[in-house]
């Protein structure tokens, strides 16, 4: 049974560019959440997708957007990259009825130069 | 302002002894708490959770205690094993308030080292 997978594992971008990160949830899960983890910090909630809609959003600007596909996979898009966007981006999947028990992928390490 | 605080960045314990990791929270609406373990180059792994209607939950070597009046929870690992060496994150959720299920608020983590 495949767990949560994310691609790519690492990415280097320059300021002002745009980036798309991808996530496939654990088999049977219908909800995907995205988190940003800066160095030395805990993961910070970006948003949650269920039934292809954004259900909740954390304190992140509109430059951060997402999408969920009919097969429950998801993308995180970040526009106009800033140096401060450098972080580990974690995708977590769950069942909507038990949204707190989240299973995390290994993350995508984004470096913005 | 941090709503979930893990005030000890690191903890070192001898193999076979008890590890106690602490977590404090400030938001009274939090009603569900979780502990995650994270190894380098991996995502956090769910360990154990507790609802605010309980004060203790146990799963094998792991026990979580919740003191609502003190807004404090702790994770006990007994006996500690070298494979438990990892960063442990405390997380909280306001499950029954305002539809924020699944919006986990994490602490900064405590790095546990278990020495053989």
PDB file of C-alpha atoms in Angstrom:
ATOM      1  CA  UNK A   1       0.000   0.000   0.000  1.00  0.00           C
ATOM      2  CA  UNK A   2       1.649   3.199  -1.195  1.00  0.00           C
ATOM      3  CA  UNK A   3       1.799   5.986   1.296  1.00  0.00           C
ATOM      4  CA  UNK A   4       1.765   9.673   0.496  1.00  0.00           C
ATOM      5  CA  UNK A   5       4.122  10.559  -2.337  1.00  0.00           C
ATOM      6  CA  UNK A   6       5.404  13.984  -3.340  1.00  0.00           C
ATOM      7  CA  UNK A   7       7.338  15.295  -6.306  1.00  0.00           C
ATOM      8  CA  UNK A   8       9.853  16.638  -6.868  1.00  0.00           C
ATOM      9  CA  UNK A   9      12.008  15.923  -3.805  1.00  0.00           C
ATOM     10  CA  UNK A  10      14.129  19.037  -4.283  1.00  0.00           C
ATOM     11  CA  UNK A  11      13.723  22.205  -6.303  1.00  0.00           C
ATOM     12  CA  UNK A  12      15.748  25.374  -6.828  1.00  0.00           C
ATOM     13  CA  UNK A  13      14.044  28.510  -8.159  1.00  0.00           C
ATOM     14  CA  UNK A  14      14.868  32.196  -8.369  1.00  0.00           C
ATOM     15  CA  UNK A  15      12.882  35.089  -6.959  1.00  0.00           C
ATOM     16  CA  UNK A  16       9.798  35.983  -8.976  1.00  0.00           C
ATOM     17  CA  UNK A  17       9.430  32.548 -10.534  1.00  0.00           C
ATOM     18  CA  UNK A  18       6.487  30.235 -10.105  1.00  0.00           C
ATOM     19  CA  UNK A  19       6.556  26.660  -8.796  1.00  0.00           C
ATOM     20  CA  UNK A  20       4.178  23.680  -8.773  1.00  0.00           C
ATOM     21  CA  UNK A  21       4.489  20.877  -6.259  1.00  0.00           C
ATOM     22  CA  UNK A  22       2.605  17.615  -6.533  1.00  0.00           C
ATOM     23  CA  UNK A  23       1.138  15.150  -4.068  1.00  0.00           C
ATOM     24  CA  UNK A  24      -0.549  11.759  -4.305  1.00  0.00           C
ATOM     25  CA  UNK A  25      -2.487  10.812  -1.171  1.00  0.00           C
ATOM     26  CA  UNK A  26      -2.423   7.495   0.643  1.00  0.00           C
ATOM     27  CA  UNK A  27      -4.742   4.966  -0.975  1.00  0.00           C
ATOM     28  CA  UNK A  28      -8.310   5.424   0.263  1.00  0.00           C
ATOM     29  CA  UNK A  29      -7.824   8.978   1.500  1.00  0.00           C
ATOM     30  CA  UNK A  30      -9.958  11.798   0.121  1.00  0.00           C
ATOM     31  CA  UNK A  31      -8.501  14.891   1.784  1.00  0.00           C
ATOM     32  CA  UNK A  32      -5.187  16.597   1.181  1.00  0.00           C
ATOM     33  CA  UNK A  33      -3.590  19.283   3.339  1.00  0.00           C
ATOM     34  CA  UNK A  34      -0.438  21.255   2.625  1.00  0.00           C
ATOM     35  CA  UNK A  35       2.040  22.560   5.168  1.00  0.00           C
ATOM     36  CA  UNK A  36       5.144  24.740   5.016  1.00  0.00           C
ATOM     37  CA  UNK A  37       7.981  23.892   7.396  1.00  0.00           C
ATOM     38  CA  UNK A  38      10.703  26.484   7.729  1.00  0.00           C
ATOM     39  CA  UNK A  39      14.041  25.512   9.257  1.00  0.00           C
ATOM     40  CA  UNK A  40      13.771  24.973  13.010  1.00  0.00           C
ATOM     41  CA  UNK A  41       9.992  25.393  13.004  1.00  0.00           C
ATOM     42  CA  UNK A  42       7.021  23.104  13.080  1.00  0.00           C
ATOM     43  CA  UNK A  43       4.850  22.605   9.999  1.00  0.00           C
ATOM     44  CA  UNK A  44       2.483  25.513   9.312  1.00  0.00           C
ATOM     45  CA  UNK A  45      -0.918  24.841   7.740  1.00  0.00           C
ATOM     46  CA  UNK A  46      -1.393  26.341   4.259  1.00  0.00           C
ATOM     47  CA  UNK A  47      -4.733  24.886   3.111  1.00  0.00           C
ATOM     48  CA  UNK A  48      -6.867  21.772   2.862  1.00  0.00           C
ATOM     49  CA  UNK A  49      -8.657  20.287  -0.147  1.00  0.00           C
ATOM     50  CA  UNK A  50     -11.640  17.984  -0.185  1.00  0.00           C
ATOM     51  CA  UNK A  51     -13.959  17.188  -3.076  1.00  0.00           C
ATOM     52  CA  UNK A  52     -11.772  19.363  -5.308  1.00  0.00           C
ATOM     53  CA  UNK A  53     -12.493  22.463  -3.237  1.00  0.00           C
ATOM     54  CA  UNK A  54     -10.402  24.458  -0.808  1.00  0.00           C
ATOM     55  CA  UNK A  55     -12.068  23.846   2.555  1.00  0.00           C
ATOM     56  CA  UNK A  56      -9.781  25.695   4.928  1.00  0.00           C
ATOM     57  CA  UNK A  57      -6.929  28.106   4.596  1.00  0.00           C
ATOM     58  CA  UNK A  58      -4.175  29.165   6.955  1.00  0.00           C
ATOM     59  CA  UNK A  59      -2.499  32.551   7.116  1.00  0.00           C
ATOM     60  CA  UNK A  60      -0.841  32.488   3.701  1.00  0.00           C
ATOM     61  CA  UNK A  61      -1.131  35.069   0.896  1.00  0.00           C
ATOM     62  CA  UNK A  62      -2.973  34.514  -2.361  1.00  0.00           C
ATOM     63  CA  UNK A  63       0.338  33.733  -4.051  1.00  0.00           C
ATOM     64  CA  UNK A  64      -0.236  30.261  -2.619  1.00  0.00           C
ATOM     65  CA  UNK A  65      -2.930  28.369  -4.473  1.00  0.00           C
ATOM     66  CA  UNK A  66      -3.853  24.779  -4.968  1.00  0.00           C
ATOM     67  CA  UNK A  67      -5.897  22.258  -6.772  1.00  0.00           C
ATOM     68  CA  UNK A  68      -7.298  18.816  -6.148  1.00  0.00           C
ATOM     69  CA  UNK A  69      -8.037  16.414  -8.964  1.00  0.00           C
ATOM     70  CA  UNK A  70     -10.826  13.801  -9.241  1.00  0.00           C
ATOM     71  CA  UNK A  71      -8.327  11.074  -8.255  1.00  0.00           C
ATOM     72  CA  UNK A  72      -7.685  13.044  -5.006  1.00  0.00           C
ATOM     73  CA  UNK A  73      -4.137  14.019  -5.950  1.00  0.00           C
ATOM     74  CA  UNK A  74      -3.242  17.638  -5.401  1.00  0.00           C
ATOM     75  CA  UNK A  75      -0.965  20.452  -6.507  1.00  0.00           C
ATOM     76  CA  UNK A  76       0.414  23.414  -4.628  1.00  0.00           C
ATOM     77  CA  UNK A  77       1.291  26.462  -6.714  1.00  0.00           C
ATOM     78  CA  UNK A  78       3.331  29.382  -5.487  1.00  0.00           C
ATOM     79  CA  UNK A  79       3.619  32.508  -7.647  1.00  0.00           C
ATOM     80  CA  UNK A  80       6.097  35.380  -7.462  1.00  0.00           C
ATOM     81  CA  UNK A  81       8.497  33.434  -5.262  1.00  0.00           C
ATOM     82  CA  UNK A  82      10.226  35.232  -2.418  1.00  0.00           C
ATOM     83  CA  UNK A  83      13.413  34.226  -0.610  1.00  0.00           C
ATOM     84  CA  UNK A  84      11.258  33.566   2.455  1.00  0.00           C
ATOM     85  CA  UNK A  85       9.349  30.866   0.597  1.00  0.00           C
ATOM     86  CA  UNK A  86      12.398  28.605   0.937  1.00  0.00           C
ATOM     87  CA  UNK A  87      11.173  25.719   3.092  1.00  0.00           C
ATOM     88  CA  UNK A  88      10.123  22.101   3.205  1.00  0.00           C
ATOM     89  CA  UNK A  89       6.615  21.709   1.786  1.00  0.00           C
ATOM     90  CA  UNK A  90       4.711  18.801   3.246  1.00  0.00           C
ATOM     91  CA  UNK A  91       1.608  17.182   1.895  1.00  0.00           C
ATOM     92  CA  UNK A  92      -0.633  15.221   4.248  1.00  0.00           C
ATOM     93  CA  UNK A  93      -3.617  13.054   3.424  1.00  0.00           C
ATOM     94  CA  UNK A  94      -6.517  11.892   5.553  1.00  0.00           C
ATOM     95  CA  UNK A  95     -10.130  10.895   5.500  1.00  0.00           C
ATOM     96  CA  UNK A  96     -12.380  13.946   5.707  1.00  0.00           C
ATOM     97  CA  UNK A  97     -14.343  12.366   8.555  1.00  0.00           C
ATOM     98  CA  UNK A  98     -11.107  11.979  10.533  1.00  0.00           C
ATOM     99  CA  UNK A  99      -9.221  14.968   9.206  1.00  0.00           C
ATOM    100  CA  UNK A 100      -6.861  15.254  12.148  1.00  0.00           C
ATOM    101  CA  UNK A 101      -5.203  11.873  11.638  1.00  0.00           C
ATOM    102  CA  UNK A 102      -2.959  12.914   8.817  1.00  0.00           C
ATOM    103  CA  UNK A 103      -0.335  10.913   7.012  1.00  0.00           C
ATOM    104  CA  UNK A 104       2.540  12.957   5.678  1.00  0.00           C
ATOM    105  CA  UNK A 105       4.683  12.594   2.596  1.00  0.00           C
ATOM    106  CA  UNK A 106       8.464  13.093   2.682  1.00  0.00           C
ATOM    107  CA  UNK A 107       8.142  16.664   1.477  1.00  0.00           C
ATOM    108  CA  UNK A 108       9.577  18.831  -1.265  1.00  0.00           C
ATOM    109  CA  UNK A 109      12.564  20.962  -0.320  1.00  0.00           C
ATOM    110  CA  UNK A 110      12.276  24.320  -2.122  1.00  0.00           C
ATOM    111  CA  UNK A 111      15.183  26.724  -2.267  1.00  0.00           C
ATOM    112  CA  UNK A 112      14.573  30.223  -3.646  1.00  0.00           C
ATOM    113  CA  UNK A 113      17.692  32.149  -4.674  1.00  0.00           C
TER     114      UNK A 113
ATOM    115  CA  UNK B   1       2.100  34.307  18.975  1.00  0.00           C
ATOM    116  CA  UNK B   2       2.703  30.573  19.304  1.00  0.00           C
ATOM    117  CA  UNK B   3      -0.417  28.652  20.254  1.00  0.00           C
ATOM    118  CA  UNK B   4       1.458  25.370  20.753  1.00  0.00           C
ATOM    119  CA  UNK B   5       4.766  25.473  22.564  1.00  0.00           C
ATOM    120  CA  UNK B   6       7.433  22.870  23.025  1.00  0.00           C
ATOM    121  CA  UNK B   7       9.907  24.626  25.265  1.00  0.00           C
ATOM    122  CA  UNK B   8      12.627  21.970  25.221  1.00  0.00           C
ATOM    123  CA  UNK B   9      14.454  21.943  21.871  1.00  0.00           C
ATOM    124  CA  UNK B  10      16.262  18.737  22.811  1.00  0.00           C
ATOM    125  CA  UNK B  11      16.223  15.852  25.274  1.00  0.00           C
ATOM    126  CA  UNK B  12      18.772  13.105  25.873  1.00  0.00           C
ATOM    127  CA  UNK B  13      17.799   9.847  27.581  1.00  0.00           C
ATOM    128  CA  UNK B  14      19.504   6.555  28.299  1.00  0.00           C
ATOM    129  CA  UNK B  15      18.152   3.440  26.576  1.00  0.00           C
ATOM    130  CA  UNK B  16      15.599   1.646  28.741  1.00  0.00           C
ATOM    131  CA  UNK B  17      14.677   4.748  30.727  1.00  0.00           C
ATOM    132  CA  UNK B  18      11.571   6.897  30.393  1.00  0.00           C
ATOM    133  CA  UNK B  19      11.425   9.794  27.917  1.00  0.00           C
ATOM    134  CA  UNK B  20       9.006  12.599  28.782  1.00  0.00           C
ATOM    135  CA  UNK B  21       8.267  15.212  26.143  1.00  0.00           C
ATOM    136  CA  UNK B  22       6.197  18.233  27.108  1.00  0.00           C
ATOM    137  CA  UNK B  23       3.852  20.533  25.246  1.00  0.00           C
ATOM    138  CA  UNK B  24       1.846  23.590  26.313  1.00  0.00           C
ATOM    139  CA  UNK B  25      -0.977  25.315  24.486  1.00  0.00           C
ATOM    140  CA  UNK B  26      -2.750  28.618  24.851  1.00  0.00           C
ATOM    141  CA  UNK B  27      -5.952  28.293  22.800  1.00  0.00           C
ATOM    142  CA  UNK B  28      -8.868  27.061  24.927  1.00  0.00           C
ATOM    143  CA  UNK B  29     -10.706  25.930  21.795  1.00  0.00           C
ATOM    144  CA  UNK B  30      -8.185  23.174  21.123  1.00  0.00           C
ATOM    145  CA  UNK B  31      -9.937  19.889  21.798  1.00  0.00           C
ATOM    146  CA  UNK B  32      -7.802  17.307  20.033  1.00  0.00           C
ATOM    147  CA  UNK B  33      -4.087  16.734  20.348  1.00  0.00           C
ATOM    148  CA  UNK B  34      -1.603  14.619  18.445  1.00  0.00           C
ATOM    149  CA  UNK B  35       2.041  13.630  18.600  1.00  0.00           C
ATOM    150  CA  UNK B  36       4.110  13.082  15.495  1.00  0.00           C
ATOM    151  CA  UNK B  37       7.628  11.701  15.122  1.00  0.00           C
ATOM    152  CA  UNK B  38       9.951  12.859  12.359  1.00  0.00           C
ATOM    153  CA  UNK B  39      13.145  11.252  11.122  1.00  0.00           C
ATOM    154  CA  UNK B  40      15.514  13.220   8.851  1.00  0.00           C
ATOM    155  CA  UNK B  41      14.465  13.242   5.187  1.00  0.00           C
ATOM    156  CA  UNK B  42      11.044  11.804   6.039  1.00  0.00           C
ATOM    157  CA  UNK B  43       7.664  13.339   6.686  1.00  0.00           C
ATOM    158  CA  UNK B  44       6.168  13.358  10.194  1.00  0.00           C
ATOM    159  CA  UNK B  45       4.663  10.035  11.278  1.00  0.00           C
ATOM    160  CA  UNK B  46       1.517   9.943  13.408  1.00  0.00           C
ATOM    161  CA  UNK B  47       2.178   8.405  16.832  1.00  0.00           C
ATOM    162  CA  UNK B  48      -0.746   8.899  19.184  1.00  0.00           C
ATOM    163  CA  UNK B  49      -3.628  11.265  19.818  1.00  0.00           C
ATOM    164  CA  UNK B  50      -5.958  12.283  22.611  1.00  0.00           C
ATOM    165  CA  UNK B  51      -9.315  13.981  22.747  1.00  0.00           C
ATOM    166  CA  UNK B  52     -10.021  16.620  25.368  1.00  0.00           C
ATOM    167  CA  UNK B  53     -12.660  14.379  26.936  1.00  0.00           C
ATOM    168  CA  UNK B  54      -9.878  12.079  28.115  1.00  0.00           C
ATOM    169  CA  UNK B  55      -6.839  12.663  30.302  1.00  0.00           C
ATOM    170  CA  UNK B  56      -4.788   9.684  29.196  1.00  0.00           C
ATOM    171  CA  UNK B  57      -4.334   7.542  26.121  1.00  0.00           C
ATOM    172  CA  UNK B  58      -1.954   4.633  25.837  1.00  0.00           C
ATOM    173  CA  UNK B  59      -0.587   2.724  22.859  1.00  0.00           C
ATOM    174  CA  UNK B  60       2.163   0.243  23.589  1.00  0.00           C
ATOM    175  CA  UNK B  61       5.233   2.078  24.847  1.00  0.00           C
ATOM    176  CA  UNK B  62       3.633   5.473  24.207  1.00  0.00           C
ATOM    177  CA  UNK B  63       1.288   7.259  26.605  1.00  0.00           C
ATOM    178  CA  UNK B  64      -0.069  10.769  26.257  1.00  0.00           C
ATOM    179  CA  UNK B  65      -1.352  12.671  29.288  1.00  0.00           C
ATOM    180  CA  UNK B  66      -3.571  15.744  29.036  1.00  0.00           C
ATOM    181  CA  UNK B  67      -4.051  18.313  31.795  1.00  0.00           C
ATOM    182  CA  UNK B  68      -6.709  20.680  30.488  1.00  0.00           C
ATOM    183  CA  UNK B  69      -6.684  23.031  33.441  1.00  0.00           C
ATOM    184  CA  UNK B  70      -2.953  23.585  32.954  1.00  0.00           C
ATOM    185  CA  UNK B  71      -3.242  23.494  29.137  1.00  0.00           C
ATOM    186  CA  UNK B  72      -0.429  20.961  29.153  1.00  0.00           C
ATOM    187  CA  UNK B  73       0.179  17.585  27.599  1.00  0.00           C
ATOM    188  CA  UNK B  74       3.057  15.188  27.731  1.00  0.00           C
ATOM    189  CA  UNK B  75       4.229  12.135  25.835  1.00  0.00           C
ATOM    190  CA  UNK B  76       5.835   9.330  27.810  1.00  0.00           C
ATOM    191  CA  UNK B  77       7.928   6.685  26.079  1.00  0.00           C
ATOM    192  CA  UNK B  78       8.729   3.643  28.203  1.00  0.00           C
ATOM    193  CA  UNK B  79      11.168   2.024  27.751  1.00  0.00           C
ATOM    194  CA  UNK B  80      13.062   4.309  25.402  1.00  0.00           C
ATOM    195  CA  UNK B  81      14.931   2.693  22.523  1.00  0.00           C
ATOM    196  CA  UNK B  82      17.675   4.070  20.252  1.00  0.00           C
ATOM    197  CA  UNK B  83      15.227   3.848  17.320  1.00  0.00           C
ATOM    198  CA  UNK B  84      13.053   6.416  19.098  1.00  0.00           C
ATOM    199  CA  UNK B  85      15.693   9.064  18.390  1.00  0.00           C
ATOM    200  CA  UNK B  86      13.863  11.623  16.246  1.00  0.00           C
ATOM    201  CA  UNK B  87      12.173  15.015  16.407  1.00  0.00           C
ATOM    202  CA  UNK B  88       8.799  14.876  18.154  1.00  0.00           C
ATOM    203  CA  UNK B  89       6.089  17.384  17.283  1.00  0.00           C
ATOM    204  CA  UNK B  90       3.042  18.169  19.348  1.00  0.00           C
ATOM    205  CA  UNK B  91       0.007  19.319  17.340  1.00  0.00           C
ATOM    206  CA  UNK B  92      -3.437  20.610  18.275  1.00  0.00           C
ATOM    207  CA  UNK B  93      -6.770  21.073  16.554  1.00  0.00           C
ATOM    208  CA  UNK B  94     -10.018  22.867  17.348  1.00  0.00           C
ATOM    209  CA  UNK B  95     -12.058  19.960  16.023  1.00  0.00           C
ATOM    210  CA  UNK B  96     -15.485  21.077  17.099  1.00  0.00           C
ATOM    211  CA  UNK B  97     -15.159  24.802  16.559  1.00  0.00           C
ATOM    212  CA  UNK B  98     -15.795  26.669  13.348  1.00  0.00           C
ATOM    213  CA  UNK B  99     -15.203  23.758  11.005  1.00  0.00           C
ATOM    214  CA  UNK B 100     -11.465  23.771  11.453  1.00  0.00           C
ATOM    215  CA  UNK B 101     -11.077  20.022  11.403  1.00  0.00           C
ATOM    216  CA  UNK B 102      -7.731  19.064  10.039  1.00  0.00           C
ATOM    217  CA  UNK B 103      -6.083  22.442  10.561  1.00  0.00           C
ATOM    218  CA  UNK B 104      -3.267  21.205  12.769  1.00  0.00           C
ATOM    219  CA  UNK B 105      -1.241  23.723  14.751  1.00  0.00           C
ATOM    220  CA  UNK B 106       2.243  22.374  15.435  1.00  0.00           C
ATOM    221  CA  UNK B 107       4.872  23.171  18.022  1.00  0.00           C
ATOM    222  CA  UNK B 108       8.513  23.642  17.018  1.00  0.00           C
ATOM    223  CA  UNK B 109       9.473  20.125  18.014  1.00  0.00           C
ATOM    224  CA  UNK B 110      11.773  18.443  20.533  1.00  0.00           C
ATOM    225  CA  UNK B 111      14.763  16.444  19.346  1.00  0.00           C
ATOM    226  CA  UNK B 112      14.999  13.229  21.367  1.00  0.00           C
ATOM    227  CA  UNK B 113      18.281  11.327  21.511  1.00  0.00           C
ATOM    228  CA  UNK B 114      18.219   7.887  23.102  1.00  0.00           C
ATOM    229  CA  UNK B 115      21.724   6.694  23.942  1.00  0.00           C
ATOM    230  CA  UNK B 116      22.568   2.965  24.043  1.00  0.00           C
TER     231      UNK B 116
END
